[in-house]
Amino acid sequence: MSSAPFGRVRLKSLSDFAKEYGNAFHRIEALSKVDSVMRVLDMKREDVREAVLYRECEAVELYRSELGVDYEPGE
């Protein structure tokens, strides 16, 4: 079971925002609890944004993929 508050529509919007305004921010991340682990997608990475826009999958699969990493508070 997973909890994915950042669905595809929100991830796509955040991807567009990061592409347009990313240089103004230190980081832009999407965070979600997946399989009882907090996972993060770094939206400043072009490969992450491309996957969000073009991969045919549920948002949770992006967090589970090689693009998502375990969230470490304070980093």
C-alpha atoms as one frame of an Amber mdcrd trajectory, in Angstrom:
protein
   0.000   0.000   0.000   1.233   3.491  -0.737   0.289   7.073  -0.142   0.964
   9.347  -3.100  -0.315  12.873  -2.512   1.643  14.091  -5.526  -0.379  12.497
  -8.317   0.580  12.778 -11.974  -1.144  16.132 -12.511   0.645  17.712  -9.565
   3.976  16.188 -10.561   3.572  17.523 -14.096   2.784  20.991 -12.761   5.781
  20.871 -10.435   7.936  19.689 -13.337   6.861  22.661 -15.440   7.510  25.014
 -12.517  10.980  23.542 -11.921  11.903  23.876 -15.585  10.803  27.515 -15.672
  11.981  28.739 -12.257  14.433  26.087 -11.049  17.446  28.387 -11.134  15.833
  30.593  -8.483  15.657  27.736  -5.938  18.211  25.595  -4.132  15.931  22.582
  -4.491  12.486  21.626  -5.764  11.329  18.222  -4.572   8.219  16.078  -4.529
   7.973  14.005  -1.353   5.684  11.039  -0.751   5.306   8.084   1.581   5.648
   4.893  -0.471   5.531   1.448   1.131   6.085   3.030   4.604   9.227   4.863
   3.410   9.449   8.545   2.557  10.692   8.921  -1.037  11.650  12.055  -2.924
  11.866  13.081  -6.568  14.366  15.856  -7.327  12.472  18.026  -9.781  15.557
  20.026 -10.694  16.924  16.952 -12.491  16.050  16.921 -16.180  15.722  13.116
 -16.286  13.153  13.249 -13.470  11.142  15.955 -15.232  11.246  13.995 -18.505
  10.004  10.854 -16.752   7.187  12.776 -15.077   6.086  14.177 -18.412   6.519
  11.159 -20.677   6.578   7.841 -18.793   3.311   5.934 -18.911   2.931   4.949
 -15.261   1.324   5.904 -11.983   3.046   8.548  -9.852   3.888   5.966  -7.197
   5.951   4.035  -9.751   8.137   7.082 -10.309   8.857   7.262  -6.580   9.676
   3.528  -6.544  11.933   3.787  -9.598  15.626   4.621  -9.827  14.585   8.287
  -9.996  13.221   8.297  -6.459  15.490   8.215  -3.430  14.868   7.676   0.258
  14.255  10.982   1.994  16.896  12.032   4.497  15.739  15.029   6.597  18.267
  17.796   6.868  20.017  17.196   3.551
